[in-house]
């Protein structure tokens, strides 16, 4: 035997889950250890009794009362689809109506500040100020 036998391997042997080489090793080991061979035989009898008792139940069809009901999506019905579309349109209309007047308008005091900021942006790049432009430079002033 190349390796010690543990309980997991003993159970795998009883269930027929070992590789052929390991299976042969296990049979030789059980021939040398009759107490473990007796336990292994008891495990096999227990497996056979369980199969005899419950295999017929496994092969029975599932009763209709235990099967899940076929699922039908709620939007499959045309009436429900139309109702859902109308609900979304109505919701959008109500939200639009509720929000249509909420656009921010500057307060009267802020309007003057806004005009001043615009004037600053317009006249800052000008090197010669409009009050310094003479009458003979009218084209520059208009531009």
Coordinates of N, CA and C in Angstrom, one line a residue:
X1 N 0.8 -1.2 0.0 CA 0.0 0.0 0.0 C 0.9 1.2 0.0
X2 N 0.6 2.2 -0.9 CA 1.5 3.3 -1.0 C 1.0 4.5 -0.1
X3 N -0.2 4.4 0.4 CA -0.7 5.5 1.2 C -1.6 5.0 2.3
X4 N -1.7 5.7 3.4 CA -2.6 5.3 4.5 C -4.1 5.5 4.0
X5 N -4.9 4.6 4.6 CA -6.3 4.7 4.3 C -7.0 5.6 5.4
X6 N -7.8 6.5 4.9 CA -8.6 7.3 5.8 C -10.1 7.1 5.6
X7 N -10.9 7.7 6.5 CA -12.3 7.5 6.4 C -13.0 7.9 5.1
X8 N -12.5 9.0 4.6 CA -13.0 9.5 3.3 C -12.8 8.5 2.2
X9 N -11.6 7.9 2.2 CA -11.4 6.9 1.1 C -12.2 5.6 1.4
X10 N -12.4 5.3 2.6 CA -13.2 4.1 2.9 C -14.7 4.3 2.4
X11 N -15.2 5.5 2.6 CA -16.5 5.8 2.1 C -16.6 5.9 0.6
X12 N -15.5 6.4 0.0 CA -15.4 6.4 -1.5 C -15.4 5.0 -2.0
X13 N -14.7 4.1 -1.3 CA -14.6 2.7 -1.7 C -16.0 2.1 -1.7
X14 N -16.7 2.3 -0.6 CA -18.1 1.8 -0.5 C -19.0 2.3 -1.6
X15 N -18.8 3.5 -2.0 CA -19.7 4.1 -3.0 C -19.2 3.9 -4.4
X16 N -18.0 3.2 -4.6 CA -17.5 2.9 -5.9 C -16.9 4.1 -6.6
X17 N -16.3 5.0 -5.8 CA -15.8 6.2 -6.4 C -14.3 6.3 -6.5
X18 N -13.6 5.2 -6.2 CA -12.1 5.2 -6.2 C -11.6 4.9 -7.6
X19 N -10.4 5.3 -7.9 CA -9.8 4.9 -9.1 C -9.4 3.5 -9.1
X20 N -9.3 2.8 -10.2 CA -9.0 1.3 -10.2 C -7.8 0.9 -9.4
X21 N -6.7 1.6 -9.5 CA -5.5 1.3 -8.7 C -5.7 1.4 -7.2
X22 N -6.4 2.5 -6.8 CA -6.6 2.7 -5.4 C -7.7 1.7 -4.9
X23 N -8.6 1.3 -5.8 CA -9.6 0.3 -5.4 C -8.9 -1.0 -5.1
X24 N -7.9 -1.4 -5.9 CA -7.2 -2.6 -5.6 C -6.4 -2.5 -4.3
X25 N -5.8 -1.4 -4.1 CA -5.0 -1.2 -2.8 C -6.0 -1.3 -1.7
X26 N -7.2 -0.8 -1.8 CA -8.1 -0.8 -0.7 C -8.6 -2.2 -0.4
X27 N -8.8 -3.0 -1.5 CA -9.2 -4.4 -1.3 C -8.1 -5.2 -0.6
X28 N -6.9 -5.0 -0.9 CA -5.8 -5.7 -0.2 C -5.7 -5.3 1.2
X29 N -5.9 -4.0 1.5 CA -5.8 -3.5 2.9 C -7.0 -4.0 3.7
X30 N -8.2 -4.1 3.1 CA -9.3 -4.7 3.8 C -9.1 -6.2 4.1
X31 N -8.5 -6.9 3.2 CA -8.2 -8.3 3.5 C -7.3 -8.5 4.7
X32 N -6.4 -7.5 4.9 CA -5.5 -7.6 6.1 C -6.1 -7.0 7.4
X33 N -7.2 -6.3 7.2 CA -7.9 -5.6 8.4 C -9.4 -6.0 8.4
X34 N -9.7 -7.2 9.0 CA -11.1 -7.7 9.0 C -12.1 -6.8 9.7
X35 N -11.6 -6.0 10.7 CA -12.6 -5.2 11.5 C -13.1 -4.0 10.5
X36 N -12.2 -3.5 9.7 CA -12.6 -2.5 8.8 C -13.4 -3.1 7.6
X37 N -13.1 -4.3 7.2 CA -13.9 -5.0 6.2 C -15.3 -5.2 6.6
X38 N -15.5 -5.6 7.9 CA -16.9 -5.8 8.4 C -17.6 -4.5 8.4
X39 N -17.0 -3.4 8.8 CA -17.6 -2.1 8.8 C -18.0 -1.7 7.4
X40 N -17.1 -1.9 6.4 CA -17.3 -1.6 5.0 C -18.5 -2.4 4.5
X41 N -18.6 -3.7 4.9 CA -19.8 -4.5 4.5 C -21.1 -3.9 5.1
X42 N -21.0 -3.5 6.3 CA -22.2 -2.9 6.9 C -22.6 -1.6 6.2
X43 N -21.6 -0.8 5.8 CA -22.0 0.4 5.0 C -22.6 0.0 3.6
X44 N -22.1 -1.0 3.0 CA -22.7 -1.4 1.7 C -24.2 -1.9 1.9
X45 N -24.4 -2.7 3.0 CA -25.8 -3.1 3.3 C -26.7 -1.9 3.5
X46 N -26.2 -0.9 4.2 CA -27.0 0.2 4.5 C -27.3 1.0 3.2
X47 N -26.3 1.1 2.3 CA -26.6 1.8 1.0 C -27.7 1.0 0.2
X48 N -27.6 -0.3 0.2 CA -28.5 -1.2 -0.5 C -29.9 -1.0 0.0
X49 N -30.0 -0.9 1.4 CA -31.3 -0.8 2.0 C -31.9 0.6 1.7
X50 N -31.1 1.6 1.7 CA -31.6 3.0 1.3 C -32.0 3.0 -0.1
X51 N -31.3 2.4 -1.0 CA -31.7 2.4 -2.4 C -33.0 1.6 -2.6
X52 N -33.1 0.5 -1.9 CA -34.4 -0.3 -2.1 C -35.6 0.5 -1.6
X53 N -35.4 1.3 -0.5 CA -36.5 2.0 0.1 C -36.8 3.3 -0.7
X54 N -35.8 4.0 -1.2 CA -36.1 5.3 -1.7 C -36.0 5.5 -3.2
X55 N -35.4 4.5 -3.9 CA -35.3 4.6 -5.4 C -36.6 4.7 -6.1
X56 N -37.6 3.9 -5.6 CA -38.9 4.1 -6.3 C -39.5 5.5 -6.1
X57 N -39.3 6.1 -5.0 CA -39.8 7.5 -4.8 C -39.1 8.4 -5.8
X58 N -37.8 8.2 -6.0 CA -37.1 9.1 -6.9 C -37.6 9.0 -8.4
X59 N -38.1 7.8 -8.7 CA -38.6 7.6 -10.1 C -40.0 8.1 -10.3
X60 N -40.7 8.4 -9.2 CA -42.1 8.9 -9.4 C -42.2 10.3 -10.0
X61 N -43.2 10.5 -10.8 CA -43.3 11.9 -11.4 C -43.7 12.9 -10.3
X62 N -43.3 14.1 -10.5 CA -43.7 15.1 -9.5 C -45.2 15.4 -9.6
X63 N -45.9 15.4 -8.5 CA -47.3 15.7 -8.6 C -47.6 17.1 -9.2
X64 N -48.7 17.2 -9.9 CA -49.0 18.5 -10.5 C -49.2 19.6 -9.5
X65 N -49.7 19.3 -8.3 CA -49.8 20.4 -7.3 C -48.5 20.9 -6.8
X66 N -47.4 20.2 -7.0 CA -46.1 20.6 -6.5 C -45.3 21.2 -7.6
X67 N -45.8 21.2 -8.9 CA -45.0 21.8 -10.0 C -45.3 23.3 -10.0
X68 N -44.3 24.1 -10.4 CA -44.6 25.5 -10.4 C -45.6 25.8 -11.6
X69 N -46.4 26.8 -11.3 CA -47.3 27.3 -12.3 C -46.6 28.0 -13.4
X70 N -47.0 27.8 -14.6 CA -46.3 28.5 -15.7 C -46.4 30.0 -15.5
X71 N -45.3 30.7 -15.7 CA -45.2 32.1 -15.5 C -45.6 32.8 -16.8
X72 N -46.5 33.8 -16.7 CA -46.8 34.6 -17.8 C -46.5 36.0 -17.5
X73 N -45.6 36.6 -18.3 CA -45.2 38.0 -17.9 C -46.4 38.9 -17.9
X74 N -46.4 39.9 -17.0 CA -47.6 40.7 -16.9 C -47.8 41.7 -18.1
X75 N -46.7 41.9 -18.8 CA -46.8 42.8 -19.9 C -47.2 42.0 -21.2
X76 N -47.5 40.7 -21.0 CA -47.8 39.9 -22.2 C -49.2 40.3 -22.7
X77 N -50.1 40.6 -21.8 CA -51.4 41.0 -22.1 C -51.4 42.4 -22.8
X78 N -52.0 42.6 -24.0 CA -52.0 43.9 -24.6 C -52.5 45.0 -23.8
X79 N -53.6 44.7 -23.1 CA -54.2 45.7 -22.3 C -53.3 46.2 -21.2
X80 N -52.5 45.4 -20.6 CA -51.6 45.8 -19.6 C -50.4 46.6 -20.2
X81 N -50.0 46.3 -21.4 CA -49.0 47.1 -22.1 C -49.5 48.5 -22.3
X82 N -50.7 48.6 -22.8 CA -51.2 49.9 -23.1 C -51.4 50.7 -21.8
X83 N -51.9 50.0 -20.8 CA -52.0 50.7 -19.5 C -50.7 51.2 -19.0
X84 N -49.6 50.4 -19.1 CA -48.3 50.9 -18.7 C -47.8 52.1 -19.5
X85 N -48.0 52.1 -20.8 CA -47.6 53.2 -21.6 C -48.4 54.4 -21.2
X86 N -49.7 54.3 -21.0 CA -50.5 55.5 -20.6 C -50.1 56.0 -19.2
X87 N -49.7 55.1 -18.3 CA -49.3 55.6 -17.0 C -48.0 56.4 -17.1
X88 N -47.0 55.9 -17.9 CA -45.8 56.6 -18.1 C -46.0 58.0 -18.8
X89 N -46.9 58.0 -19.8 CA -47.2 59.3 -20.4 C -47.8 60.3 -19.4
X90 N -48.8 59.8 -18.6 CA -49.4 60.6 -17.7 C -48.4 61.1 -16.6
X91 N -47.6 60.2 -16.2 CA -46.6 60.6 -15.2 C -45.6 61.7 -15.8
X92 N -45.2 61.5 -17.0 CA -44.4 62.5 -17.6 C -45.1 63.8 -17.8
X93 N -46.3 63.8 -18.2 CA -47.1 65.1 -18.3 C -47.2 65.8 -17.0
X94 N -47.5 65.0 -15.9 CA -47.7 65.7 -14.6 C -46.4 66.3 -14.1
X95 N -45.3 65.6 -14.3 CA -44.0 66.1 -13.9 C -43.6 67.3 -14.7
X96 N -43.9 67.3 -16.0 CA -43.6 68.4 -16.9 C -44.4 69.6 -16.5
X97 N -45.7 69.4 -16.2 CA -46.5 70.6 -15.8 C -46.0 71.1 -14.4
X98 N -45.7 70.2 -13.5 CA -45.2 70.7 -12.2 C -43.9 71.4 -12.3
X99 N -43.1 71.1 -13.2 CA -41.7 71.7 -13.3 C -41.6 72.8 -14.3
X100 N -42.7 73.1 -15.0 CA -42.5 74.1 -16.1 C -42.2 75.5 -15.6
X101 N -42.6 75.9 -14.5 CA -42.4 77.2 -14.0 C -41.2 77.4 -13.0
X102 N -40.5 76.3 -12.9 CA -39.4 76.4 -11.9 C -38.1 76.8 -12.4
X103 N -38.0 77.4 -13.6 CA -36.8 77.9 -14.1 C -36.3 79.0 -13.3
X104 N -35.0 79.0 -13.0 CA -34.4 80.1 -12.1 C -34.3 81.4 -12.9
X105 N -34.8 82.5 -12.4 CA -34.7 83.8 -12.9 C -33.9 84.6 -11.9
X106 N -32.9 85.4 -12.3 CA -32.1 86.2 -11.4 C -33.0 87.2 -10.6
X107 N -32.7 87.4 -9.4 CA -33.4 88.4 -8.6 C -33.0 89.8 -9.2
X108 N -33.9 90.8 -9.0 CA -33.7 92.1 -9.5 C -32.3 92.7 -9.2
X109 N -31.8 92.5 -8.0 CA -30.5 93.0 -7.7 C -29.3 92.3 -8.4
X110 N -29.6 91.0 -8.8 CA -28.6 90.3 -9.5 C -28.5 90.6 -11.0
X111 N -29.6 91.2 -11.5 CA -29.7 91.5 -12.9 C -28.7 92.6 -13.2
X112 N -28.6 93.6 -12.3 CA -27.6 94.7 -12.4 C -26.2 94.2 -12.4
X113 N -25.9 93.2 -11.5 CA -24.6 92.6 -11.4 C -24.3 91.8 -12.7
X114 N -25.2 91.2 -13.2 CA -25.1 90.4 -14.5 C -24.7 91.4 -15.6
X115 N -25.4 92.5 -15.7 CA -25.1 93.5 -16.8 C -23.7 94.1 -16.6
X116 N -23.3 94.3 -15.3 CA -22.0 94.9 -15.1 C -20.9 93.9 -15.5
X117 N -21.1 92.6 -15.2 CA -20.2 91.6 -15.6 C -20.1 91.5 -17.1
X118 N -21.2 91.6 -17.8 CA -21.1 91.6 -19.3 C -20.4 92.8 -19.8
X119 N -20.6 94.0 -19.3 CA -19.9 95.2 -19.7 C -18.4 95.0 -19.4
X120 N -18.1 94.4 -18.3 CA -16.6 94.2 -18.0 C -16.0 93.3 -19.1
X121 N -16.7 92.3 -19.5 CA -16.2 91.3 -20.5 C -16.0 92.1 -21.8
X122 N -16.9 93.0 -22.2 CA -16.9 93.6 -23.5 C -15.8 94.7 -23.5
X123 N -15.6 95.5 -22.4 CA -14.7 96.6 -22.5 C -13.3 96.3 -22.0
X124 N -13.1 95.2 -21.3 CA -11.8 94.9 -20.7 C -10.7 94.7 -21.8
X125 N -11.0 94.0 -22.9 CA -10.0 93.9 -24.0 C -9.6 95.2 -24.7
X126 N -10.5 96.2 -24.6 CA -10.2 97.5 -25.3 C -9.1 98.2 -24.7
X127 N -8.1 98.6 -25.4 CA -7.0 99.3 -24.8 C -7.3 100.8 -24.7
X128 N -7.9 101.4 -25.7 CA -8.3 102.7 -25.6 C -9.8 102.8 -25.1
X129 N -10.1 103.4 -24.1 CA -11.5 103.5 -23.6 C -12.3 104.4 -24.5
X130 N -13.6 104.1 -24.5 CA -14.5 104.9 -25.4 C -14.5 106.4 -25.1
X131 N -14.2 106.8 -23.9 CA -14.2 108.2 -23.6 C -12.9 108.9 -24.1
X132 N -11.9 108.1 -24.5 CA -10.7 108.6 -25.0 C -10.6 108.7 -26.5
X133 N -11.6 108.1 -27.1 CA -11.6 108.1 -28.6 C -12.2 109.4 -29.1
X134 N -11.4 110.0 -29.9 CA -11.9 111.3 -30.5 C -12.9 111.1 -31.6
X135 N -13.5 112.3 -32.0 CA -14.5 112.3 -33.0 C -14.0 111.8 -34.3
X136 N -12.7 112.1 -34.6 CA -12.1 111.7 -35.8 C -11.9 110.2 -35.9
X137 N -12.1 109.5 -34.8 CA -11.9 108.0 -34.8 C -13.2 107.3 -34.7
X138 N -14.2 107.8 -35.3 CA -15.6 107.2 -35.2 C -15.7 105.8 -35.6
X139 N -14.9 105.4 -36.7 CA -14.9 104.0 -37.2 C -14.4 103.1 -36.1
X140 N -13.4 103.5 -35.4 CA -12.9 102.6 -34.3 C -13.9 102.5 -33.2
X141 N -14.6 103.5 -32.9 CA -15.6 103.5 -31.8 C -16.8 102.6 -32.2
X142 N -17.2 102.6 -33.4 CA -18.3 101.8 -33.9 C -17.9 100.3 -33.9
X143 N -16.7 100.1 -34.4 CA -16.2 98.7 -34.5 C -16.1 98.1 -33.1

